[in-house]
Coordinates of C-alpha atoms in Angstrom, one line a residue:
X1 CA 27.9 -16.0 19.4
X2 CA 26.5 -19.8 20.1
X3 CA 24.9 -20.5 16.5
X4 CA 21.1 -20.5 16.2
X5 CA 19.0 -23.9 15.8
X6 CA 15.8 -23.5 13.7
X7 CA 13.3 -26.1 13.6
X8 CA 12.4 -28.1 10.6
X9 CA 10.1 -27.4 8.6
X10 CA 7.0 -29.2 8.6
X11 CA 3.5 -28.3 7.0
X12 CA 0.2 -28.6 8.9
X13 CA -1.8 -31.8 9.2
X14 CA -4.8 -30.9 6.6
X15 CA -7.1 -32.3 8.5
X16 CA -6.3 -30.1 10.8
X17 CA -7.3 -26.8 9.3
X18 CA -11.2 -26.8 10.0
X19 CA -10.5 -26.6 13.2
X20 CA -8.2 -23.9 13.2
X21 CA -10.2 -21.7 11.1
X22 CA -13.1 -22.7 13.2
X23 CA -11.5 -22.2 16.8
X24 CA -10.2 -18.6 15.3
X25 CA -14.2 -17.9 14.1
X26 CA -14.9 -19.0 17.9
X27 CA -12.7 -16.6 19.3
X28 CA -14.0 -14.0 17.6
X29 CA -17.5 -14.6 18.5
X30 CA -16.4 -14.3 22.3
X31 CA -16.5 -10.5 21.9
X32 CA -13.0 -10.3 23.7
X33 CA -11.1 -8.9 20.3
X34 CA -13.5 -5.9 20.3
X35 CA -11.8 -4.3 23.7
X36 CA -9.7 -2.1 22.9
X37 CA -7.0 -2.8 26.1
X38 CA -7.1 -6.5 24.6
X39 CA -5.9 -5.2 21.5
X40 CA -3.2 -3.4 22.7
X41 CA -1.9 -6.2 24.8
X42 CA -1.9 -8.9 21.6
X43 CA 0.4 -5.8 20.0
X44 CA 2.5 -5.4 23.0
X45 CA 3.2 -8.8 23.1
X46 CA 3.9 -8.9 19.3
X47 CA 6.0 -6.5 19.7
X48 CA 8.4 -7.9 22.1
X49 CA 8.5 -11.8 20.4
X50 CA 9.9 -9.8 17.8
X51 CA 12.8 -8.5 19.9
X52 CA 12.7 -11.8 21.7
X53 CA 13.0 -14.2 18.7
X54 CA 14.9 -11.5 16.6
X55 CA 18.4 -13.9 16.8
X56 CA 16.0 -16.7 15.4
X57 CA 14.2 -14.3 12.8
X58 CA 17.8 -12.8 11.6
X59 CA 18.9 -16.6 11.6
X60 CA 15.9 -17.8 9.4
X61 CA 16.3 -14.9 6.8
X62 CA 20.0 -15.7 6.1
X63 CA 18.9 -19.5 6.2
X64 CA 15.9 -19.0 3.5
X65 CA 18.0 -15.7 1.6
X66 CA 21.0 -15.5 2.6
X67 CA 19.6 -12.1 3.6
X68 CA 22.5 -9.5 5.8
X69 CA 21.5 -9.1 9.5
X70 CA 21.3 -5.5 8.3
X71 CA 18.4 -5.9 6.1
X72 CA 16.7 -8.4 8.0
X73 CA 16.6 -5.7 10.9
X74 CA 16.0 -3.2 9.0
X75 CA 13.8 -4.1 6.6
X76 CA 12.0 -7.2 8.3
X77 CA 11.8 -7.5 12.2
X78 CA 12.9 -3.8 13.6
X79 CA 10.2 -2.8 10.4
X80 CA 7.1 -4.8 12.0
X81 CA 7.9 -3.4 15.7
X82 CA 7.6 0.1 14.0
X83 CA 4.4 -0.7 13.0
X84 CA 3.2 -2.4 16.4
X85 CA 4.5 0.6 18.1
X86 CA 2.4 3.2 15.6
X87 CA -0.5 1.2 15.9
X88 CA -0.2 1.7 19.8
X89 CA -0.1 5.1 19.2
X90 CA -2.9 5.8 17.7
X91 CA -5.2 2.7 18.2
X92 CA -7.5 4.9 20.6
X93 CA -8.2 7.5 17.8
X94 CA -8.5 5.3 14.9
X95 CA -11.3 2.9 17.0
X96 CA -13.1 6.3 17.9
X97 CA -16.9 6.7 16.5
X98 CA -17.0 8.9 14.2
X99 CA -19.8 11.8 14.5
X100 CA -21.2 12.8 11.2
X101 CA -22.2 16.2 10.7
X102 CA -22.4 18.4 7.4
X103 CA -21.6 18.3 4.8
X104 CA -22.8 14.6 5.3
X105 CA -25.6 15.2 7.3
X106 CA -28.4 17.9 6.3
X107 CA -29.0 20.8 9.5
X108 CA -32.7 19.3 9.2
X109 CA -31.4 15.7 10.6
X110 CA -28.7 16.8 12.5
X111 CA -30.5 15.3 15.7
X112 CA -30.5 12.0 14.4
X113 CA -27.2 11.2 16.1
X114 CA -25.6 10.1 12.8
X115 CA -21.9 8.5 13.3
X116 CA -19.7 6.1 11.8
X117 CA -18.8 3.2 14.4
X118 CA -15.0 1.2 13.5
X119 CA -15.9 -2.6 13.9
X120 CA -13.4 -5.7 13.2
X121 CA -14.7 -7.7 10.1
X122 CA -14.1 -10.8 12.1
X123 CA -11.9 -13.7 11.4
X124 CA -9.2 -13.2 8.5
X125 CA -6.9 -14.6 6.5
X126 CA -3.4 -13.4 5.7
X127 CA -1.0 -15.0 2.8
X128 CA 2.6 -13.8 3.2
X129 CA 4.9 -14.2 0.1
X130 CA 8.8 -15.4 0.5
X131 CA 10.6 -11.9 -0.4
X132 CA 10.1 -10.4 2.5
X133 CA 8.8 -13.5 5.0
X134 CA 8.5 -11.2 7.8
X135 CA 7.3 -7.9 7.1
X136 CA 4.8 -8.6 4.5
X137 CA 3.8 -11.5 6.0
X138 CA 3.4 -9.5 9.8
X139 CA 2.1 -5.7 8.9
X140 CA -1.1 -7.1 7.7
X141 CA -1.4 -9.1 10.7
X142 CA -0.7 -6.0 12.9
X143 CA -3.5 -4.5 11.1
X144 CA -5.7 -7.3 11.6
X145 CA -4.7 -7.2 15.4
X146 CA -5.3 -3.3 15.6
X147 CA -9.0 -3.5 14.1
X148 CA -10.0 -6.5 16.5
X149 CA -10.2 -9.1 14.3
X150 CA -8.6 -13.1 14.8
X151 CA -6.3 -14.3 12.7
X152 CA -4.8 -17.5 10.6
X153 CA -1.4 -16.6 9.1
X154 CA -0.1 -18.5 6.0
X155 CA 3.8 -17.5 5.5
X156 CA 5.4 -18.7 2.2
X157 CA 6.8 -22.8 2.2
X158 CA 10.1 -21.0 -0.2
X159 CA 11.2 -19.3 3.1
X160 CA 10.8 -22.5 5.3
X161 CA 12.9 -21.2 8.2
X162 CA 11.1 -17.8 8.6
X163 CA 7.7 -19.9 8.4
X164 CA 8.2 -22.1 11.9
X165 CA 10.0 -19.4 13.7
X166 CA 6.9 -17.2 13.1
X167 CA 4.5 -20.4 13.5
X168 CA 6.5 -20.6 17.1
X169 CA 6.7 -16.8 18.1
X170 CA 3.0 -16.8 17.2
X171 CA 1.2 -19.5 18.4
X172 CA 3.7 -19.1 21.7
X173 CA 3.0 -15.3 22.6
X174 CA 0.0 -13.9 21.4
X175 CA -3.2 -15.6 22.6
X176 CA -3.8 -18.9 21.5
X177 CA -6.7 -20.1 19.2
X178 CA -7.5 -16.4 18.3
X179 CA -3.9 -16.6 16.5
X180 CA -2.6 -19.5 14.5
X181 CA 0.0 -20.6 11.8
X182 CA -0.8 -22.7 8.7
X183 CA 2.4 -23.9 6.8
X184 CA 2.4 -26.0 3.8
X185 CA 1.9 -25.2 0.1
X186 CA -1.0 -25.5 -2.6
X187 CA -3.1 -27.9 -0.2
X188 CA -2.8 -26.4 2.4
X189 CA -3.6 -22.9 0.6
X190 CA -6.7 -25.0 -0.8
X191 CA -7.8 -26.1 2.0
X192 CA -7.7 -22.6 4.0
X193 CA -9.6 -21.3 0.8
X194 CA -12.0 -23.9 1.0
X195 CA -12.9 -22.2 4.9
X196 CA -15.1 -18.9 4.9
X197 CA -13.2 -15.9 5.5
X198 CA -14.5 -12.3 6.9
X199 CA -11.5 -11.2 4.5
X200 CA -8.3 -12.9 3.0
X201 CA -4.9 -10.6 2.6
X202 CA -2.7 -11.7 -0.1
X203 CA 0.3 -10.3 -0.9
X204 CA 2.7 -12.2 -4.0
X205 CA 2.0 -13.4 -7.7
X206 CA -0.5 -12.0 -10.2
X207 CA -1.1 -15.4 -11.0
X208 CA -1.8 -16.7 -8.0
X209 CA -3.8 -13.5 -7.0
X210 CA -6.4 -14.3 -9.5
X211 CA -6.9 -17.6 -8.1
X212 CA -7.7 -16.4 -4.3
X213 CA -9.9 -13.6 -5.3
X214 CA -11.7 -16.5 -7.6
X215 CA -12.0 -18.6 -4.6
X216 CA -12.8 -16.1 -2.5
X217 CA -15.8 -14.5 -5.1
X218 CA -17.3 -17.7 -4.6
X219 CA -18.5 -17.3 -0.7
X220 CA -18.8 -13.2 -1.3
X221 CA -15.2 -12.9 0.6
X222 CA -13.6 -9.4 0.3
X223 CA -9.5 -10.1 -0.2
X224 CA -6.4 -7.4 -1.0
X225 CA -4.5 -8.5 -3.3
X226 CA -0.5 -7.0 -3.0
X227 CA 0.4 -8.2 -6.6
X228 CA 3.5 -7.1 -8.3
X229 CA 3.9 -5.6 -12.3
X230 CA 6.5 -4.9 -14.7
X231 CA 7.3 -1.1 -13.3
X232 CA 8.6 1.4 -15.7
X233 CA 11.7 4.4 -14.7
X234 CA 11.5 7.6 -16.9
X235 CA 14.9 9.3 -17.5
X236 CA 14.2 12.0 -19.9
X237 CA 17.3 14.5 -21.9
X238 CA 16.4 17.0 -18.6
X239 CA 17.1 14.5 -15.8
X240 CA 18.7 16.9 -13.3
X241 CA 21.4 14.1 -11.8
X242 CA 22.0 11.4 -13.9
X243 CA 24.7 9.7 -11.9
X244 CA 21.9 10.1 -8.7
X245 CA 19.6 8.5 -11.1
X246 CA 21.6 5.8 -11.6
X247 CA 22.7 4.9 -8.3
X248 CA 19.2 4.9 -6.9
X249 CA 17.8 2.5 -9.2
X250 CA 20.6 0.2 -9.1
X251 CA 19.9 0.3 -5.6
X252 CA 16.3 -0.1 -6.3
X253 CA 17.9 -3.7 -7.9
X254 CA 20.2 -4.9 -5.3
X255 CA 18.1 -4.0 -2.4
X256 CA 17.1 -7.6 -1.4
X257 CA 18.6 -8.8 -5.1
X258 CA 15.8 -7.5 -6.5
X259 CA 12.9 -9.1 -5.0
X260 CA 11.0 -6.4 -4.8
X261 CA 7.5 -6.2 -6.0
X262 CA 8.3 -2.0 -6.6
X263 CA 11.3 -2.3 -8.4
X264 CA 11.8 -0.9 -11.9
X265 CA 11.5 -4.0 -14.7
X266 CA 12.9 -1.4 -17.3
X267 CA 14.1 1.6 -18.0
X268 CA 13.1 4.4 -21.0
X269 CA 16.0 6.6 -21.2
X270 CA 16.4 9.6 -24.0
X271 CA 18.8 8.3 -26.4
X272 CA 21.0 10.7 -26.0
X273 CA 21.4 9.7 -21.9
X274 CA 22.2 5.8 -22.7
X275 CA 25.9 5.7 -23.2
X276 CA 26.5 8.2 -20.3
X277 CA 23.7 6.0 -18.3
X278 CA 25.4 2.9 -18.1
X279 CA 29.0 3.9 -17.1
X280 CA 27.4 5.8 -13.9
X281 CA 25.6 2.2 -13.2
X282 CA 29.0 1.2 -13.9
X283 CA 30.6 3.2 -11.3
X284 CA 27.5 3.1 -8.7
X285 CA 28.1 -0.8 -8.7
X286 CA 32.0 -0.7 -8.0
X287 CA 30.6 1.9 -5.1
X288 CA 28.4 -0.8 -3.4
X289 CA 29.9 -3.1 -4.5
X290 CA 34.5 -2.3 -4.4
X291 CA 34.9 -6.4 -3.7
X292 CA 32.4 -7.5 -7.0
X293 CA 28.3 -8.0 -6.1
X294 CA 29.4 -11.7 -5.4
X295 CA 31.8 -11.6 -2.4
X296 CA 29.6 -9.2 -0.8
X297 CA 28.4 -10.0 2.7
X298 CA 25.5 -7.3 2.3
X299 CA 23.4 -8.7 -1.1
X300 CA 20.8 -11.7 -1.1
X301 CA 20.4 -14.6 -3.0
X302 CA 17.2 -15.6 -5.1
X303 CA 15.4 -18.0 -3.0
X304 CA 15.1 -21.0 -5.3
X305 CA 16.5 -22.9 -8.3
X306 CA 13.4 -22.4 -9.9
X307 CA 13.3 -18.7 -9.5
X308 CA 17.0 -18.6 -10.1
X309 CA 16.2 -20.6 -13.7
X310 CA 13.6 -18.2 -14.1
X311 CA 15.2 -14.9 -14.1
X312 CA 18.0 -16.9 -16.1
X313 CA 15.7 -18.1 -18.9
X314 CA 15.0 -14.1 -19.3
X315 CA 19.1 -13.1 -19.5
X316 CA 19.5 -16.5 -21.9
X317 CA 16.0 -15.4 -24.3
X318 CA 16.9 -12.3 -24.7
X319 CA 17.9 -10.5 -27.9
X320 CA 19.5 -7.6 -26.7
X321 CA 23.1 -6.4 -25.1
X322 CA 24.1 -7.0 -21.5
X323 CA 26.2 -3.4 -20.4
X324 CA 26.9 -4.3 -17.0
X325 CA 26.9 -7.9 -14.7
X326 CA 26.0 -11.3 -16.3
X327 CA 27.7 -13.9 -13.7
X328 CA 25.4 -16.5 -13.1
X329 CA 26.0 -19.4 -10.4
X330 CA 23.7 -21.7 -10.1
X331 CA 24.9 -23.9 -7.1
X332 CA 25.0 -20.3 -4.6
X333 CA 21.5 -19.4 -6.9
X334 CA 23.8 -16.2 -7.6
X335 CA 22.9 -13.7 -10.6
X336 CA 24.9 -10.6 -10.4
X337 CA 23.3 -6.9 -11.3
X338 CA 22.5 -6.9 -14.8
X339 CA 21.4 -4.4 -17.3
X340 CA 20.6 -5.3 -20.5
X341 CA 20.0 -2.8 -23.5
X342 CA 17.1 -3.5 -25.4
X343 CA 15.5 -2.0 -28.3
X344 CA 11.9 -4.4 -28.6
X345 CA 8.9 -4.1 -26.6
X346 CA 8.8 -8.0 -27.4
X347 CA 12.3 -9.0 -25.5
X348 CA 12.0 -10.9 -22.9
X349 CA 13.3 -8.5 -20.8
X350 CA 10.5 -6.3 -21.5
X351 CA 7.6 -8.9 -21.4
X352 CA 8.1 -10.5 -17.7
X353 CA 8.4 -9.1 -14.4
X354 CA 12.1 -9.7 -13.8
X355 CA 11.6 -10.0 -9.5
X356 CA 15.3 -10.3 -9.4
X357 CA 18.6 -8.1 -9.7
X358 CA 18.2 -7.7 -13.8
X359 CA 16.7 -4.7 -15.8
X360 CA 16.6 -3.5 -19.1
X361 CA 17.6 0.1 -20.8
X362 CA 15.3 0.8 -23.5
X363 CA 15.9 3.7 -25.3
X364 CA 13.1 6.3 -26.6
X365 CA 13.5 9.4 -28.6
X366 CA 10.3 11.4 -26.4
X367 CA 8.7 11.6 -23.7
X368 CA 5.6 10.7 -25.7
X369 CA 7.1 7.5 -27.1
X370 CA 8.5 6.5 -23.9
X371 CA 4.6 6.8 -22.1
X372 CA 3.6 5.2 -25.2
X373 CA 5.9 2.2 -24.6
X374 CA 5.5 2.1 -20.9
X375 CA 1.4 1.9 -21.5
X376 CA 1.6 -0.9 -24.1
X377 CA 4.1 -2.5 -21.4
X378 CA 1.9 -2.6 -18.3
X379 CA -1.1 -0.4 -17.8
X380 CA -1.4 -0.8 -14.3
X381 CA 1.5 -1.6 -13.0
X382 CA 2.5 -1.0 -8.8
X383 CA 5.1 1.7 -9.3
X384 CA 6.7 4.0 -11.6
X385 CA 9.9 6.4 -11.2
X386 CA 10.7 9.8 -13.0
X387 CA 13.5 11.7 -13.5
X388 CA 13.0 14.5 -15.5
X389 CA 11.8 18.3 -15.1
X390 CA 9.2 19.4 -13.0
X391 CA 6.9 19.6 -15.9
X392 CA 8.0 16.3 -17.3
X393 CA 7.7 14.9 -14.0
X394 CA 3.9 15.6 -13.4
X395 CA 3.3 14.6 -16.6
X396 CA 4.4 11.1 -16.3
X397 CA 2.2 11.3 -13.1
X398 CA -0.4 12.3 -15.0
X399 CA -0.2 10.0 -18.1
X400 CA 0.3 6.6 -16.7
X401 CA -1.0 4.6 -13.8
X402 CA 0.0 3.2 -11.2
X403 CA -0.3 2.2 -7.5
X404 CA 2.7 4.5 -6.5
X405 CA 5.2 6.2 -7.5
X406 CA 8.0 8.0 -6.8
X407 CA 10.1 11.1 -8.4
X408 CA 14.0 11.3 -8.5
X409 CA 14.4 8.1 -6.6
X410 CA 13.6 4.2 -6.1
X411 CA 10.4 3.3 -4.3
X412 CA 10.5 5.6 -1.7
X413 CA 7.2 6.0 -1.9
X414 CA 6.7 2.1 0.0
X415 CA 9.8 3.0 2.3
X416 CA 8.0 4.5 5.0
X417 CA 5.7 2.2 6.9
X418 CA 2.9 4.6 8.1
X419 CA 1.6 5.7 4.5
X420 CA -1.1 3.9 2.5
X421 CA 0.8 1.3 -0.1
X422 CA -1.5 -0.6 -2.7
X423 CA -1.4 -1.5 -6.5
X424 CA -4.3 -0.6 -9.1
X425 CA -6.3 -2.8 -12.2
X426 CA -4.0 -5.9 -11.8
X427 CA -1.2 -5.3 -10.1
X428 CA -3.3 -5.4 -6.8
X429 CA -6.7 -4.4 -4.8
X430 CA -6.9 -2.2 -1.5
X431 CA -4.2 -0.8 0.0
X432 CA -2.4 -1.3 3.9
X433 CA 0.2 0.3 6.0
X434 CA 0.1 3.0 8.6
X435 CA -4.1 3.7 9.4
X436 CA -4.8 2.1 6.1
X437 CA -3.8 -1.5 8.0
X438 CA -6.7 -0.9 10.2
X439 CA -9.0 0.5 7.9
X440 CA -7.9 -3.2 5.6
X441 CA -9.5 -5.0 8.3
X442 CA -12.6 -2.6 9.7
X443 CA -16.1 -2.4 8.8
X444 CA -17.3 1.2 9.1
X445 CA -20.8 0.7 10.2
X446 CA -22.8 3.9 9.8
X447 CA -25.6 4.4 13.0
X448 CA -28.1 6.4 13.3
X449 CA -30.5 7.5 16.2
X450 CA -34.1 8.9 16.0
X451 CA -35.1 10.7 19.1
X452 CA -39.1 10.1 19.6
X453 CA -39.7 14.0 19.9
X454 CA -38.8 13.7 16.1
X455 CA -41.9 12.1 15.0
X456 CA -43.9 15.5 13.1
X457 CA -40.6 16.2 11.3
X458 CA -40.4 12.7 9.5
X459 CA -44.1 12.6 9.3
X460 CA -43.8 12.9 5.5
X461 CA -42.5 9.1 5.5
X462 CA -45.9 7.8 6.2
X463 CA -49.2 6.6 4.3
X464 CA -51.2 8.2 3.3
X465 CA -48.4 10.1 1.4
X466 CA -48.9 14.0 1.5
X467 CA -47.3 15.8 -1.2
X468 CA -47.2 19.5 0.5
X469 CA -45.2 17.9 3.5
X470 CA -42.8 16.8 0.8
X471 CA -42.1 20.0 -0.8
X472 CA -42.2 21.7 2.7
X473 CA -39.1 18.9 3.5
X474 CA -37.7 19.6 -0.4
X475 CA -37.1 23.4 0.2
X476 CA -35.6 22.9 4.0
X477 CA -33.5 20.4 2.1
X478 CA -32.7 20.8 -1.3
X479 CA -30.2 22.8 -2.7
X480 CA -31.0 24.8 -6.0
X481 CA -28.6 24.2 -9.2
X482 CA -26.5 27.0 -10.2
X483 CA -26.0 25.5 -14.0
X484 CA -28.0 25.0 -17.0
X485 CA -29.2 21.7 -18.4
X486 CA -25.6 22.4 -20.9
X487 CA -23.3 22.3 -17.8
X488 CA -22.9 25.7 -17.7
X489 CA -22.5 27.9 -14.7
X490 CA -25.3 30.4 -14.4
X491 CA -24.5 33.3 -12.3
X492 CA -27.8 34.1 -10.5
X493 CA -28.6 36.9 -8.2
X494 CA -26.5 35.4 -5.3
X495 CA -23.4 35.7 -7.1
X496 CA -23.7 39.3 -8.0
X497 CA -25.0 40.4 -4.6
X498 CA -21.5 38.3 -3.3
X499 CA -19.5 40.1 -5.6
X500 CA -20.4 43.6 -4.8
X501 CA -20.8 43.2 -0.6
X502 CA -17.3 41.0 -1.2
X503 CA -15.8 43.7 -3.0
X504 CA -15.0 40.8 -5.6
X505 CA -14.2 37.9 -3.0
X506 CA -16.3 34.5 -3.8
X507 CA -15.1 33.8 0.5
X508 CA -16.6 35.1 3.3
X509 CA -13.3 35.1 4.9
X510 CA -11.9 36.8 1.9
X511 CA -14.5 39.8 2.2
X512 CA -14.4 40.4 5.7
X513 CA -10.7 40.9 5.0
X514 CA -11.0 43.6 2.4
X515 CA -13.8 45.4 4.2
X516 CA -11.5 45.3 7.6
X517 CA -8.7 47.1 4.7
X518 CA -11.9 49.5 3.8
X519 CA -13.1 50.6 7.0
X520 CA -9.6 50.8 8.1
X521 CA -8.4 53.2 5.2
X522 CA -11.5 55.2 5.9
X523 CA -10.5 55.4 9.9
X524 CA -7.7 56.7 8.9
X525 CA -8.5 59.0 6.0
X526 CA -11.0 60.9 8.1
X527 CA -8.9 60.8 11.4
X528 CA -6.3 62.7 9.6
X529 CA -8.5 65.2 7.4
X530 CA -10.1 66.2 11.0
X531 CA -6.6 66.9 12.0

């Protein structure tokens, strides 16, 4: 196959940017992003520069991550078609007015017409990170498509390649000035910032998070923040697979080397697990891995010396006991799968989000310490895994938060592309994916319509205020309590009179049923006494 050329990289004039955000605000005010058909063209035509530019896209990833063709499809451009091709689907529904009818809407002002209309905020901003160049730079986008709205795309300056093949397939295929590519770094970012946005999408670094949304607060901008967090894995002494266990996170940690915002940062395992643990880690690696992780053609490489030196720094600082992996090479920006067992909350290896093919084992004697550990940890963090008993499961559910999680595996629960994905506190704000894309970017505008005939029945609304047209309206409208001023439950007259014509049922369905059984039994009884 003739070998791929990929443009250099080269960051956008600043002076330049007004006029992109503004052209992008003008498209918007030309109505044409609010038809529906026009919609669906921008994500047909999405959909095929991605199959179109895929050698190119395949090319960059390898160029900027040394990423395998089989990830970059699979998790990057055949990902993002998925989600053109969903949003096709289902873009009529989703852009549908919504009619509102009880329980949101009393029977007395049921005539008002009340619905919910689905309207594009406007002109957005979205900030890809470098892990995954494509896809999380390009789903959002999709979204932003999908609701109506024009948008200026920032991709990440570490992935330089991906950025101007995506500047290219954009600005050359979908329609121009209502779609643009920024590239550069902290200027440029500042100088976007500095624009006024209907909403900015940000997807990468806590750190960096807090600065957009303090930009953005400054002009009232709305923004979703995709950060990351230092994500906890529960093994307790009732983990039905432990060799499962182990394979799936180490898979959790090699997929993309690590770079993954949902990948576990540590692991509590019952003390009586650990030793067992690490030599099925040990043999799920020489399963992926039967060459060593190094000479694989299949895992990634961090995507900078500084990240490298980062991740590095954390292996170097800490105090505890690598079990598995260790080789470091800096010139390939190479760190093998590493575990490291730990024994302080303090270690490094606790305290910072590793966002690279390293984890730590920390050992608890409980479930209660090891939620205890895991809150003092991270609060919020994005995910959480648990392998334990359905009982033990839930509870971990139940005990800590986070944005997802999954049970008995490795982030499954942001492997499917159609349901809702999002962090909590600070390890992000909103959520995107599947409907919730084109929810991210849509202003549901509430309507209502007052015939004229209505005029006697809102009468009450006007001076000179009359107090018995208000109680009339209170007693067509209100709904008496059925507690007391402690909270408690007061069984009234209703109840009773439900329970003996229900024949105990609190459902109508319920008590049709049983007197259908009643009547039944009695048809029969007398049918065959008259026999």
């Amino acid at each position: 196959m003739a070998s791929i050329t990929l443009p250099e990289y080269q960051a956008t004039a600043l002076e330049s940017i007004p006029k992109i955000a503004s052209t992008a605000r003008g498209q918007f005010r030309t109505h044409k992003t609010k038809n529906i058909e026009w919609r669906k063209v921008q994500l047909r035509k999405l959909y095929w520069a991605l199959e179109d530019y895929k050698p190119q896209l395949v090319a960059a990833l390898a160029s900027d991550l040394r990423k395998s063709k089989f990830e970059s499809l699979f998790t990057e451009v055949d990902w993002v078609k998925k989600d053109c091709m969903f949003m096709l689907d289902h873009l009529d529904n989703f852009t549908k007015d919504q009619k509102l009818g009880a329980p949101d809407v009393p029977l007395t002002f049921s005539m008002m017409n009340f619905r919910v209309r689905k309207e594009p905020l406007g002109t957005v901003l979205v900030i890809g990170p470098y892990n995954y160049p494509v896809q999380l730079l390009l789903c959002p986008v999709v979204g932003a498509i999908a609701a109506g709205c024009t948008v200026v795309i920032k991709p990440s300056e570490l992935t330089p390649a991906c950025a101007m093949v995506v500047k290219e397939m954009i600005e050359k295929c979908l329609d121009p000035g209502s779609f643009s590519v920024v590239n550069g770094s902290i200027p440029e970012t500042n100088a976007l910032m500095n624009e006024k946005w209907d909403k900015v999408f940000f997807t990468g670094s806590a750190q960096v998070g807090t600065i957009i949304a303090k930009k953005a607060a400054e002009t009232l901008t709305p923004v979703v923040l995709e950060l990351g967090g230092k994500n906890p894995a529960f093994i307790t002494k009732n983990c039905p697979n432990l060799a499962l266990a182990a394979r799936r996170l180490l898979w959790g940690k090699t997929h993309n080397n690590g770079q993954v915002c949902m990948s576990q940062n540590y692991v509590l395992i019952d003390k009586s697990l650990v030793d067992t643990f690490i030599e099925f880690l040990k043999l799920a690696y020489k399963d992926m891995f039967p060459r060593g992780a190094k000479a694989s053609d299949d895992i990634s490489r961090i995507v900078n010396k500084r990240h490298f030196l980062r991740i590095k720094k954390m292996l170097d600082d800490s105090k505890g006991k690598i079990v598995m992996g260790g080789e470091v090479d800096e010139d390939e920006l190479y760190i093998e799968p590493t575990v490291v067992l730990v024994n302080d909350v303090k270690d490094s290896m606790m305290e910072e989000e590793s966002f690279g093919p390293v984890f730590a084992i920390y050992p608890v004697n409980t479930l209660d310490e090891a939620l205890n550990v895991a809150n003092l940890v991270h609060r919020t963090p994005l995910s959480l895994y648990t392998f334990g008993s359905k009982a033990e499961n839930e509870r971990v559910i139940n005990e800590m938060t986070s944005g997802g999680a999954t049970i008995n595996d490795s982030f499954f629960h942001g492997s499917v592309n159609t349901v809702p994905f999002g962090g909590v506190g600070d390890s992000g704000w909103g959520a995107y994916r599947g409907k919730a894309s084109f929810d991210a970017f849509t202003h549901f505008r509430t309507i209502a319509e007052t015939p004229s005939w209505a005029e006697k029945l809102i009468r009450v609304r006007y001076m000179p205020y009359d107090f018995s047209a208000l109680n009339f309206l209170n007693r067509l409208t209100e709904k008496s309590p059925n507690f007391d001023r402690n909270g408690k439950v007061v069984k009234g007259l209703g109840y009773w009179i439900m329970l003996i014509f229900g024949l105990g049922g609190k459902s109508a369905k319920g008590a049709f049923l049983r007197w259908l059984v009643v009547v039944g039994a009695h048809f029969i009884y007398t049918n065959r006494l008259g026999r």
